[in-house]
Every structure is written in structure tokens, then in C-alpha cells.
DNA sequence: CAAAAGTAGTTAGGTGCCATACTATGCGTA
DNA sequence: TACGCATAGTATGGCACCTAACTACTTTTG
């Protein structure tokens, strides 16, 4: 249990969904659904939200956000210069979002914009010396924390987890696909 | 590969981080860090972000957001009436966020606010008939999609995944803890 | 070669969530 | 009983990301 200045409860466990909770929801509508499957989905959602939040806290220690760090890291991975559209594709966000990220990074002096001589529409993004320094400085702590995060898993378990996570990630499209196979509902009303 | 109306690329694979990418980042600073650990962390982050986004698309089909659905479901799980502070604790969000969620749900007629006679400060939230109907209507599709999401895992794998995910979730605190054990950096500069 | 179509980046406006600070009400203690 | 303090809910302002629409430039094409 952790409190903020207003003594508001920020339950670190974040109300982990339980199996009985899932069962109760399914039973309420007499659905032929595996409660454990729902539990897995709920837990993953909770974990994802928690990780996203923790990630923002982590990067804010360095004056960055998750998105801005990822942009810097991707720049570093590409000789320090990239087009906004490339960045958007690498990060999996829209070009509009990249524009916003660059705005702040440029304001803070970590990247700079440069007009292209080849194509007048393009304005490439360059990692400044200060930006490279920022990455250099945060690397030890950043990676140490990431490693610590999975420290409760041994080598074999990490491989296993990657495999399972990969398949669940594929399954995420079931949420966004146009249609879905809905089983019969044996309602007793 | 999916495009929106502006023909903007929304890569569904979301640029999955690779092992060589992780290795490169670590080697750049001569850190004594397990690349696979970093890969697990990166993949989980990517998965979490993707799931969060997919979740919003899923619930938007019913005119809800992830947060608003969770609030309705929690209300249903508590005889249709709860205090905002209870909701905040159950959902793992702040009371301020709950206020915002209720505002919209009330505007849409899915919940209503009721003043307490016991404590003048309290204003309990009640699930309306329309709100209950909404939950009833979306349940079959909602749960079918969630089940489909983990459909690529069999029963044993689901248990295993829950176990591993649980431990990684515990480890997330490594990102937010005050201090972290940083290993020596054998730089060759 | 000019008009039409496409592309790169940006702007504008919206959603979801948060932290902080505020108001109103209740309560403990002297 | 009256002061201070705690608590419940809310308003405000912020950030990250989105979609849609716009500007400026380039390529295609009749």
C-alpha cells in the first residue's frame, strides 16, 4: 500500500482480478466460456496498464516519457538520423504523434530538425550530442531496472514466457477483428 | 498492414523488438546485462501497449472505454451500487479519474448519482436499468473475444502463463523503486 | 507541361488517464 | 462546543496518443 501526498490510496496490487470474479461474470449470463481464459485476459490487461504506468514513472526520472525515450533509442539505432515517417513506423505510432514527441525533444535540445536537400517535403531528425549523452547516462540504470524486472524468471522461464506472450499477442487481434464467433447463449430466463 | 483513411501506416506488428536490437543496445555501452531479459521487458511493454489500444477499440464498439466498462462491471459485481471511493480502489485508479468516468456514464444514462443520507459527503453511484442492459447485451461478444484472445494457448499453457506473468508483474516494481543495483560498467573508452 | 494525384510533415481537436489542489462535510479532542 | 484535522467528491490542468484535415512539395499523367 502506497499513498501520495493527498493520502490517496494507490494500491500497488491494483486490484488483481481473481478467478472467482471471472466465474461470477460468466455465470451471470450463462455463457459457455472458460473462466481461466478470461482470467488470463484480465490479468494481462492489468499487467499492461501497470507496466505502462511504471514505465512513465521510470523515464520521468530522466526527464523523458516512454515515447520520447523510444524515439531517442531508435534514432541511436539508426546512426542518429531518421525521417519522422520512419520513426513513426518503427515506434508503431502515427506521424502526428512523432511530431509532438520531436517538438518536446527539440525544445529540450536532445534532437534537432534538419531540412532535406533531396526532397523538400522531408525534414529529418538528428540526435544531438546532448541527446546521445542523455542516452549514455541513463543506460546503466535503465537496463539494470529492466533486467531486475524479469529477475524472478530463470533463463528457461524467460524463453517460455516469450513464446507464450508471443502467441497471446497474436491473439490480441481477436479484440479488433471485424467479427467474432459468438457461442450460443443458453439463457434460463 | 492496415491503413486508415489518410493512408497512414498502422503496422499491426507494431515493430516487435528483436533480440539483436537488444544486444546492440547493451553492447553499445558495454553493460553486463542479459539481452534476453531486456527482450522480455521490451516485448511485454509492446504487448501491453498493443493490448491497451486494442481494448479501447473493442469497447468503443459498445460506446464505452476500457475504464468505463470496468466501472460498470464492478458496479454489477456489487449489487449495482457503490461509492466512488470504493470504485477507485477496485479499479486501481484515483478518485479524480472515477469522477470523470461517472460524469460520462451518467450523461449516457448508464449510471446515476445518489446522495447519501448517512454521510453528507458521500454520493453513491447506482447502475441504471439501461446500464445493466448494456452489460447484458455486450457480454456474449465481449467474453467470446476475450476467450479467443488466449485461444492459441491450451489449458496447461494458460496456467503456466499466469504463473510467469504473475512473477513478472511483481517485478514491475523494479521500475518504480527508489534505488536499483547498478552493475559495474567496464567501459573501454 | 499543366492539372491531378500522391506524399511528408504539421496543426487542431478529442479521449483517457493522472496529480494537485480545492470545497464541503464529518469527527476527535480539548 | 469549537477548533483543527480527516475524508468524500470534484475541478483544473497536464501528458500521451489518436483521427482528421491542412500545407507544402513532388510525382504522375493526359
Short mmCIF file of C-alpha atoms (C1' of nucleotides) in Angstrom, two decimals:
data_model
loop_
_atom_site.label_atom_id
_atom_site.label_comp_id
_atom_site.label_asym_id
_atom_site.label_seq_id
_atom_site.Cartn_x
_atom_site.Cartn_y
_atom_site.Cartn_z
CA UNK A 1 0.00 0.00 0.00
CA UNK A 2 1.43 3.35 -1.07
CA UNK A 3 -0.01 6.81 -0.52
CA UNK A 4 0.52 10.05 -2.37
CA UNK A 5 0.56 13.48 -0.78
CA UNK A 6 -3.22 13.64 -0.59
CA UNK A 7 -3.13 10.30 1.24
CA UNK A 8 -4.94 8.79 -1.67
CA UNK A 9 -4.60 5.05 -1.96
CA UNK A 10 -2.55 3.84 -4.88
CA UNK A 11 -2.89 0.14 -4.31
CA UNK A 12 0.21 -1.39 -5.83
CA UNK A 13 -1.58 -4.68 -6.32
CA UNK A 14 -4.04 -2.73 -8.45
CA UNK A 15 -6.95 -4.97 -7.59
CA UNK A 16 -5.69 -8.09 -9.34
CA UNK A 17 -8.63 -9.85 -10.95
CA UNK A 18 -9.45 -13.21 -9.40
CA UNK A 19 -10.79 -16.42 -10.85
CA UNK A 20 -13.99 -16.30 -8.82
CA UNK A 21 -14.62 -12.83 -10.17
CA UNK A 22 -14.30 -14.08 -13.73
CA UNK A 23 -16.53 -17.09 -12.97
CA UNK A 24 -19.20 -14.87 -11.46
CA UNK A 25 -19.29 -12.63 -14.52
CA UNK A 26 -19.62 -15.57 -16.89
CA UNK A 27 -22.23 -17.37 -14.80
CA UNK A 28 -24.37 -14.28 -14.60
CA UNK A 29 -25.16 -14.60 -18.28
CA UNK A 30 -24.92 -18.40 -18.60
CA UNK A 31 -22.13 -18.17 -21.13
CA UNK A 32 -20.14 -21.17 -22.28
CA UNK A 33 -16.78 -19.54 -21.72
CA UNK A 34 -13.65 -20.78 -19.96
CA UNK A 35 -13.24 -18.67 -16.84
CA UNK A 36 -9.49 -19.17 -16.83
CA UNK A 37 -9.22 -17.73 -20.31
CA UNK A 38 -11.00 -14.61 -19.09
CA UNK A 39 -8.69 -14.52 -16.11
CA UNK A 40 -5.62 -14.62 -18.34
CA UNK A 41 -7.01 -11.79 -20.46
CA UNK A 42 -7.89 -9.69 -17.41
CA UNK A 43 -4.53 -10.24 -15.75
CA UNK A 44 -2.68 -9.33 -18.91
CA UNK A 45 -4.71 -6.15 -19.23
CA UNK A 46 -3.97 -5.24 -15.63
CA UNK A 47 -0.29 -6.03 -16.11
CA UNK A 48 -0.10 -3.99 -19.27
CA UNK A 49 -1.68 -0.97 -17.63
CA UNK A 50 0.57 -1.30 -14.60
CA UNK A 51 3.68 -1.64 -16.73
CA UNK A 52 2.74 1.35 -18.84
CA UNK A 53 2.30 3.47 -15.77
CA UNK A 54 5.52 2.23 -14.16
CA UNK A 55 7.34 2.91 -17.39
CA UNK A 56 6.28 6.55 -17.37
CA UNK A 57 7.50 6.92 -13.80
CA UNK A 58 10.78 5.25 -14.71
CA UNK A 59 11.50 7.52 -17.66
CA UNK A 60 10.31 10.66 -15.90
CA UNK A 61 13.35 10.28 -13.64
CA UNK A 62 15.42 11.23 -16.68
CA UNK A 63 13.08 13.95 -17.84
CA UNK A 64 11.67 11.73 -20.57
CA UNK A 65 8.46 9.87 -21.35
CA UNK A 66 8.25 6.33 -22.68
CA UNK A 67 7.57 7.57 -26.19
CA UNK A 68 10.36 10.13 -26.18
CA UNK A 69 12.88 7.59 -24.90
CA UNK A 70 11.87 5.10 -27.56
CA UNK A 71 12.31 7.76 -30.20
CA UNK A 72 15.81 8.62 -28.97
CA UNK A 73 16.77 4.95 -28.78
CA UNK A 74 15.53 4.34 -32.29
CA UNK A 75 17.50 7.32 -33.54
CA UNK A 76 20.62 5.95 -31.86
CA UNK A 77 19.97 2.63 -33.56
CA UNK A 78 19.97 4.36 -36.94
CA UNK A 79 23.17 6.35 -36.91
CA UNK A 80 21.49 9.26 -35.19
CA UNK A 81 19.39 10.44 -38.11
CA UNK A 82 15.95 9.44 -39.37
CA UNK A 83 12.86 10.78 -41.07
CA UNK A 84 9.76 11.35 -38.93
CA UNK A 85 7.84 8.86 -41.05
CA UNK A 86 10.47 6.18 -40.42
CA UNK A 87 10.34 6.90 -36.72
CA UNK A 88 6.57 6.60 -36.79
CA UNK A 89 6.77 3.20 -38.39
CA UNK A 90 9.50 1.93 -36.07
CA UNK A 91 7.67 3.09 -32.96
CA UNK A 92 4.28 1.95 -34.15
CA UNK A 93 2.66 5.36 -33.68
CA UNK A 94 1.25 7.91 -36.11
CA UNK A 95 3.27 10.66 -37.74
CA UNK A 96 1.24 13.18 -35.79
CA UNK A 97 2.40 11.63 -32.54
CA UNK A 98 6.01 11.72 -33.73
CA UNK A 99 5.67 15.42 -34.48
CA UNK A 100 4.63 16.00 -30.88
CA UNK A 101 7.47 13.91 -29.48
CA UNK A 102 10.03 15.74 -31.63
CA UNK A 103 8.64 19.12 -30.58
CA UNK A 104 9.48 18.47 -26.95
CA UNK A 105 12.78 16.70 -27.62
CA UNK A 106 13.87 19.62 -29.80
CA UNK A 107 12.80 22.11 -27.15
CA UNK A 108 14.97 20.20 -24.66
CA UNK A 109 17.89 20.13 -27.08
CA UNK A 110 18.06 16.34 -27.42
CA UNK A 111 17.30 16.28 -31.15
CA UNK A 112 17.21 18.84 -33.93
CA UNK A 113 15.32 19.09 -37.19
CA UNK A 114 17.15 19.41 -40.49
CA UNK A 115 15.62 20.15 -43.87
CA UNK A 116 16.38 17.71 -46.64
CA UNK A 117 18.03 18.89 -49.81
CA UNK A 118 16.83 15.85 -51.72
CA UNK A 119 13.11 16.17 -51.05
CA UNK A 120 11.71 19.49 -49.94
CA UNK A 121 8.91 17.79 -48.02
CA UNK A 122 11.23 15.88 -45.75
CA UNK A 123 12.69 17.23 -42.53
CA UNK A 124 14.97 14.67 -40.95
CA UNK A 125 15.54 14.37 -37.22
CA UNK A 126 19.06 14.34 -35.83
CA UNK A 127 20.24 13.15 -32.42
CA UNK A 128 22.26 15.95 -30.85
CA UNK A 129 25.36 15.42 -28.75
CA UNK A 130 23.26 16.25 -25.73
CA UNK A 131 20.73 13.61 -26.74
CA UNK A 132 23.45 10.99 -27.11
CA UNK A 133 24.82 11.99 -23.72
CA UNK A 134 21.39 11.57 -22.16
CA UNK A 135 21.15 8.01 -23.51
CA UNK A 136 24.68 7.24 -22.36
CA UNK A 137 23.97 8.49 -18.87
CA UNK A 138 20.74 6.65 -18.36
CA UNK A 139 21.77 3.33 -19.93
CA UNK A 140 23.24 1.61 -16.83
CA UNK A 141 20.30 2.32 -14.58
CA UNK A 142 17.72 1.84 -17.31
CA UNK A 143 18.90 -1.60 -18.35
CA UNK A 144 19.59 -2.67 -14.79
CA UNK A 145 15.98 -1.92 -13.89
CA UNK A 146 14.64 -3.72 -16.92
CA UNK A 147 16.75 -6.75 -16.08
CA UNK A 148 15.59 -6.64 -12.48
CA UNK A 149 12.02 -6.62 -13.69
CA UNK A 150 12.30 -10.12 -15.09
CA UNK A 151 14.67 -11.22 -12.36
CA UNK A 152 12.13 -13.61 -10.87
CA UNK A 153 12.30 -15.74 -14.01
CA UNK A 154 15.23 -18.02 -14.83
CA UNK A 155 16.60 -18.46 -18.33
CA UNK A 156 14.27 -21.29 -19.34
CA UNK A 157 11.26 -19.48 -17.96
CA UNK A 158 12.14 -16.37 -19.92
CA UNK A 159 12.18 -18.31 -23.18
CA UNK A 160 8.93 -19.98 -22.27
CA UNK A 161 7.35 -16.67 -21.35
CA UNK A 162 8.45 -15.12 -24.64
CA UNK A 163 6.84 -17.97 -26.52
CA UNK A 164 3.56 -17.79 -24.65
CA UNK A 165 3.46 -14.00 -24.72
CA UNK A 166 4.05 -14.07 -28.45
CA UNK A 167 1.04 -16.25 -29.03
CA UNK A 168 -1.19 -14.20 -26.77
CA UNK A 169 -0.02 -11.05 -28.55
CA UNK A 170 -1.08 -12.60 -31.83
CA UNK A 171 -4.46 -13.29 -30.24
CA UNK A 172 -4.97 -9.65 -29.38
CA UNK A 173 -6.30 -9.15 -32.89
CA UNK A 174 -9.39 -11.09 -31.74
CA UNK A 175 -10.39 -7.90 -29.93
CA UNK A 176 -10.12 -5.72 -33.00
CA UNK A 177 -11.25 -8.08 -35.77
CA UNK A 178 -14.45 -7.17 -37.54
CA UNK A 179 -16.48 -10.17 -36.41
CA UNK A 180 -16.21 -12.86 -33.82
CA UNK A 181 -17.69 -16.32 -33.31
CA UNK A 182 -20.25 -15.92 -30.55
CA UNK A 183 -21.36 -19.14 -28.90
CA UNK A 184 -24.99 -19.96 -28.17
CA UNK A 185 -26.39 -18.46 -25.04
CA UNK A 186 -28.47 -20.96 -23.06
CA UNK A 187 -30.32 -18.41 -21.05
CA UNK A 188 -32.79 -19.69 -18.47
CA UNK A 189 -34.97 -16.59 -18.38
CA UNK B 1 -0.51 -3.90 -42.56
CA UNK B 2 -3.60 -1.77 -42.12
CA UNK B 3 -4.23 1.74 -43.38
CA UNK B 4 -6.58 4.45 -42.23
CA UNK B 5 -8.31 6.93 -44.46
CA UNK B 6 -5.23 9.10 -44.78
CA UNK B 7 -3.33 6.01 -45.93
CA UNK B 8 -1.26 6.26 -42.81
CA UNK B 9 0.51 3.06 -41.86
CA UNK B 10 -0.74 1.38 -38.71
CA UNK B 11 1.61 -1.55 -38.59
CA UNK B 12 -0.25 -4.25 -36.68
CA UNK B 13 3.02 -5.94 -35.78
CA UNK B 14 3.98 -2.69 -34.10
CA UNK B 15 7.66 -3.13 -34.77
CA UNK B 16 8.25 -6.07 -32.44
CA UNK B 17 11.59 -5.63 -30.70
CA UNK B 18 14.18 -8.23 -31.67
CA UNK B 19 16.98 -9.89 -29.75
CA UNK B 20 19.71 -8.40 -31.94
CA UNK B 21 18.27 -4.96 -31.26
CA UNK B 22 18.50 -5.55 -27.51
CA UNK B 23 22.03 -6.92 -27.85
CA UNK B 24 23.14 -3.91 -29.85
CA UNK B 25 21.84 -1.51 -27.25
CA UNK B 26 23.59 -3.31 -24.42
CA UNK B 27 26.88 -3.74 -26.28
CA UNK B 28 26.98 -0.06 -27.14
CA UNK B 29 27.64 0.75 -23.50
CA UNK B 30 29.48 -2.44 -22.51
CA UNK B 31 26.90 -3.33 -19.92
CA UNK B 32 26.82 -6.67 -18.17
CA UNK B 33 23.14 -7.27 -18.84
CA UNK B 34 21.29 -10.30 -20.19
CA UNK B 35 19.97 -9.34 -23.61
CA UNK B 36 17.12 -11.80 -23.35
CA UNK B 37 15.93 -10.17 -20.16
CA UNK B 38 15.76 -6.84 -21.98
CA UNK B 39 13.94 -8.54 -24.81
CA UNK B 40 11.32 -9.92 -22.44
CA UNK B 41 10.82 -6.49 -20.93
CA UNK B 42 10.56 -4.81 -24.33
CA UNK B 43 8.14 -7.38 -25.69
CA UNK B 44 5.94 -7.11 -22.63
CA UNK B 45 5.85 -3.34 -22.98
CA UNK B 46 4.94 -3.62 -26.64
CA UNK B 47 2.28 -6.21 -25.83
CA UNK B 48 0.84 -4.08 -23.06
CA UNK B 49 0.59 -1.04 -25.29
CA UNK B 50 -0.97 -3.06 -28.10
CA UNK B 51 -3.48 -4.68 -25.77
CA UNK B 52 -4.43 -1.34 -24.26
CA UNK B 53 -5.06 0.10 -27.67
CA UNK B 54 -6.99 -2.95 -28.87
CA UNK B 55 -9.04 -2.84 -25.71
CA UNK B 56 -10.15 0.72 -26.42
CA UNK B 57 -11.20 -0.26 -29.94
CA UNK B 58 -13.08 -3.26 -28.56
CA UNK B 59 -15.06 -1.28 -26.01
CA UNK B 60 -15.68 1.64 -28.33
CA UNK B 61 -17.90 -0.70 -30.36
CA UNK B 62 -20.30 -0.52 -27.42
CA UNK B 63 -19.88 3.18 -26.86
CA UNK B 64 -17.63 2.59 -23.85
CA UNK B 65 -13.98 2.94 -22.92
CA UNK B 66 -11.95 0.36 -21.02
CA UNK B 67 -12.26 2.35 -17.83
CA UNK B 68 -15.98 2.94 -18.15
CA UNK B 69 -16.63 -0.74 -18.84
CA UNK B 70 -14.58 -1.78 -15.84
CA UNK B 71 -16.55 0.64 -13.69
CA UNK B 72 -19.88 -0.77 -14.88
CA UNK B 73 -18.69 -4.35 -14.39
CA UNK B 74 -17.51 -3.56 -10.88
CA UNK B 75 -20.84 -1.95 -10.07
CA UNK B 76 -22.62 -5.05 -11.33
CA UNK B 77 -20.39 -7.14 -9.10
CA UNK B 78 -21.51 -5.12 -6.09
CA UNK B 79 -25.28 -5.23 -6.32
CA UNK B 80 -25.33 -2.21 -8.61
CA UNK B 81 -24.38 0.39 -6.03
CA UNK B 82 -21.03 1.66 -4.80
CA UNK B 83 -19.26 4.74 -3.51
CA UNK B 84 -16.84 6.49 -5.87
CA UNK B 85 -14.00 5.83 -3.43
CA UNK B 86 -14.75 2.11 -3.44
CA UNK B 87 -14.80 2.12 -7.22
CA UNK B 88 -11.47 3.93 -7.30
CA UNK B 89 -9.91 1.31 -5.08
CA UNK B 90 -11.37 -1.63 -7.01
CA UNK B 91 -10.30 -0.24 -10.37
CA UNK B 92 -6.89 0.86 -9.15
CA UNK B 93 -7.37 4.44 -10.34
CA UNK B 94 -7.66 7.74 -8.50
CA UNK B 95 -10.94 9.17 -7.28
CA UNK B 96 -10.47 12.01 -9.73
CA UNK B 97 -10.48 9.55 -12.59
CA UNK B 98 -13.60 7.89 -11.23
CA UNK B 99 -15.36 11.25 -11.17
CA UNK B 100 -14.59 11.65 -14.86
CA UNK B 101 -15.79 8.16 -15.72
CA UNK B 102 -19.03 8.68 -13.80
CA UNK B 103 -19.64 12.03 -15.50
CA UNK B 104 -19.80 10.41 -18.91
CA UNK B 105 -21.63 7.28 -17.78
CA UNK B 106 -24.23 9.47 -16.09
CA UNK B 107 -24.56 11.65 -19.17
CA UNK B 108 -25.21 8.48 -21.18
CA UNK B 109 -27.75 7.24 -18.63
CA UNK B 110 -25.86 4.10 -17.64
CA UNK B 111 -25.40 5.12 -14.01
CA UNK B 112 -26.85 7.75 -11.72
CA UNK B 113 -25.58 9.56 -8.67
CA UNK B 114 -27.49 9.42 -5.39
CA UNK B 115 -26.80 11.46 -2.28
CA UNK B 116 -26.28 9.53 0.91
CA UNK B 117 -28.48 10.17 3.91
CA UNK B 118 -25.90 8.69 6.27
CA UNK B 119 -22.91 10.84 5.34
CA UNK B 120 -23.47 14.14 3.58
CA UNK B 121 -20.12 13.89 1.85
CA UNK B 122 -20.91 10.64 0.10
CA UNK B 123 -22.68 10.40 -3.24
CA UNK B 124 -23.12 6.76 -4.21
CA UNK B 125 -23.22 5.56 -7.79
CA UNK B 126 -26.09 3.39 -8.98
CA UNK B 127 -26.22 1.17 -12.06
CA UNK B 128 -29.36 2.10 -14.00
CA UNK B 129 -31.56 -0.38 -15.83
CA UNK B 130 -30.07 0.91 -19.05
CA UNK B 131 -26.58 0.29 -17.71
CA UNK B 132 -27.46 -3.28 -16.74
CA UNK B 133 -28.97 -3.78 -20.19
CA UNK B 134 -25.78 -2.56 -21.82
CA UNK B 135 -23.73 -5.11 -19.88
CA UNK B 136 -26.20 -7.86 -20.70
CA UNK B 137 -26.09 -7.05 -24.39
CA UNK B 138 -22.35 -6.90 -24.74
CA UNK B 139 -21.48 -9.89 -22.55
CA UNK B 140 -21.61 -12.65 -25.21
CA UNK B 141 -19.41 -10.86 -27.71
CA UNK B 142 -17.15 -9.37 -25.08
CA UNK B 143 -16.31 -12.65 -23.40
CA UNK B 144 -16.11 -14.53 -26.69
CA UNK B 145 -13.47 -12.10 -27.89
CA UNK B 146 -11.51 -12.32 -24.66
CA UNK B 147 -11.59 -16.10 -24.85
CA UNK B 148 -10.48 -16.01 -28.47
CA UNK B 149 -7.57 -13.82 -27.48
CA UNK B 150 -5.96 -16.61 -25.47
CA UNK B 151 -7.19 -19.29 -27.85
CA UNK B 152 -3.68 -20.10 -29.04
CA UNK B 153 -2.82 -21.38 -25.55
CA UNK B 154 -4.06 -24.69 -24.21
CA UNK B 155 -5.15 -25.21 -20.61
CA UNK B 156 -1.71 -26.08 -19.26
CA UNK B 157 -0.10 -23.21 -21.07
CA UNK B 158 -2.65 -20.80 -19.65
CA UNK B 159 -1.78 -21.83 -16.10
CA UNK B 160 1.89 -21.57 -16.87
CA UNK B 161 1.44 -18.16 -18.45
CA UNK B 162 -0.50 -16.92 -15.42
CA UNK B 163 2.30 -18.06 -13.15
CA UNK B 164 5.06 -16.43 -15.19
CA UNK B 165 3.06 -13.27 -15.79
CA UNK B 166 2.40 -13.00 -12.08
CA UNK B 167 6.08 -13.03 -11.30
CA UNK B 168 6.94 -10.53 -13.98
CA UNK B 169 4.14 -8.30 -12.73
CA UNK B 170 5.72 -8.40 -9.29
CA UNK B 171 8.98 -7.39 -10.89
CA UNK B 172 7.46 -4.27 -12.40
CA UNK B 173 8.12 -2.54 -9.11
CA UNK B 174 11.80 -2.63 -10.07
CA UNK B 175 11.00 0.21 -12.44
CA UNK B 176 9.43 2.39 -9.78
CA UNK B 177 11.51 1.54 -6.71
CA UNK B 178 13.63 4.33 -5.28
CA UNK B 179 17.01 2.78 -5.97
CA UNK B 180 18.40 -0.02 -8.06
CA UNK B 181 21.54 -2.13 -8.05
CA UNK B 182 23.61 -0.88 -10.97
CA UNK B 183 26.41 -3.22 -12.10
CA UNK B 184 29.93 -2.03 -12.86
CA UNK B 185 30.45 -0.58 -16.29
CA UNK B 186 33.66 -1.84 -17.89
CA UNK B 187 33.89 0.87 -20.48
CA UNK B 188 36.81 0.68 -22.91
CA UNK B 189 36.95 4.35 -23.73
"C1'" DC C 1 3.99 20.93 -69.46
"C1'" DA C 2 -0.02 21.96 -66.68
"C1'" DA C 3 -3.51 19.65 -63.93
"C1'" DA C 4 -4.38 15.84 -60.89
"C1'" DA C 5 -2.97 12.74 -57.59
"C1'" DG C 6 0.11 11.36 -54.01
"C1'" DT C 7 3.28 12.12 -50.01
"C1'" DA C 8 5.72 14.40 -45.71
"C1'" DG C 9 5.03 16.79 -42.00
"C1'" DT C 10 2.13 19.70 -39.15
"C1'" DT C 11 -1.96 21.55 -36.87
"C1'" DA C 12 -6.38 21.17 -34.47
"C1'" DG C 13 -9.32 18.91 -31.66
"C1'" DG C 14 -10.67 14.77 -28.90
"C1'" DT C 15 -10.11 10.76 -25.38
"C1'" DG C 16 -8.20 8.52 -21.39
"C1'" DC C 17 -5.83 8.82 -17.56
"C1'" DC C 18 -3.14 11.28 -13.93
"C1'" DA C 19 -1.56 14.59 -9.93
"C1'" DT C 20 -2.63 18.54 -7.50
"C1'" DA C 21 -5.45 21.49 -5.22
"C1'" DC C 22 -9.97 22.81 -3.86
"C1'" DT C 23 -14.91 22.62 -1.41
"C1'" DA C 24 -17.99 20.68 1.68
"C1'" DT C 25 -18.98 17.75 5.27
"C1'" DG C 26 -17.97 14.98 9.39
"C1'" DC C 27 -15.27 13.88 13.59
"C1'" DG C 28 -11.81 13.94 17.67
"C1'" DT C 29 -10.27 16.25 21.30
"C1'" DA C 30 -9.73 19.79 24.46
"C1'" DT D 1 -18.90 23.47 21.78
"C1'" DA D 2 -15.45 24.93 18.93
"C1'" DC D 3 -11.09 24.27 16.93
"C1'" DG D 4 -8.34 21.62 13.94
"C1'" DC D 5 -7.97 17.79 11.13
"C1'" DA D 6 -9.53 13.98 8.21
"C1'" DT D 7 -12.37 12.48 4.48
"C1'" DA D 8 -15.53 12.40 0.05
"C1'" DG D 9 -16.01 14.07 -4.08
"C1'" DT D 10 -14.80 17.46 -7.73
"C1'" DA D 11 -12.43 20.95 -10.76
"C1'" DT D 12 -8.30 22.12 -13.09
"C1'" DG D 13 -4.59 21.47 -15.87
"C1'" DG D 14 -1.26 18.23 -17.75
"C1'" DC D 15 0.61 14.36 -20.83
"C1'" DA D 16 0.37 10.65 -24.38
"C1'" DC D 17 -1.74 9.21 -28.04
"C1'" DC D 18 -5.28 9.28 -31.59
"C1'" DT D 19 -8.03 10.84 -36.11
"C1'" DA D 20 -8.93 14.14 -39.50
"C1'" DA D 21 -7.87 17.93 -42.02
"C1'" DC D 22 -4.48 21.07 -43.79
"C1'" DT D 23 0.00 22.98 -46.19
"C1'" DA D 24 3.76 22.42 -48.98
"C1'" DC D 25 6.09 19.86 -52.02
"C1'" DT D 26 6.74 16.02 -55.57
"C1'" DT D 27 5.34 12.72 -58.99
"C1'" DT D 28 2.26 11.10 -62.41
"C1'" DT D 29 -0.27 11.59 -66.43
"C1'" DG D 30 -3.10 13.15 -70.27
#
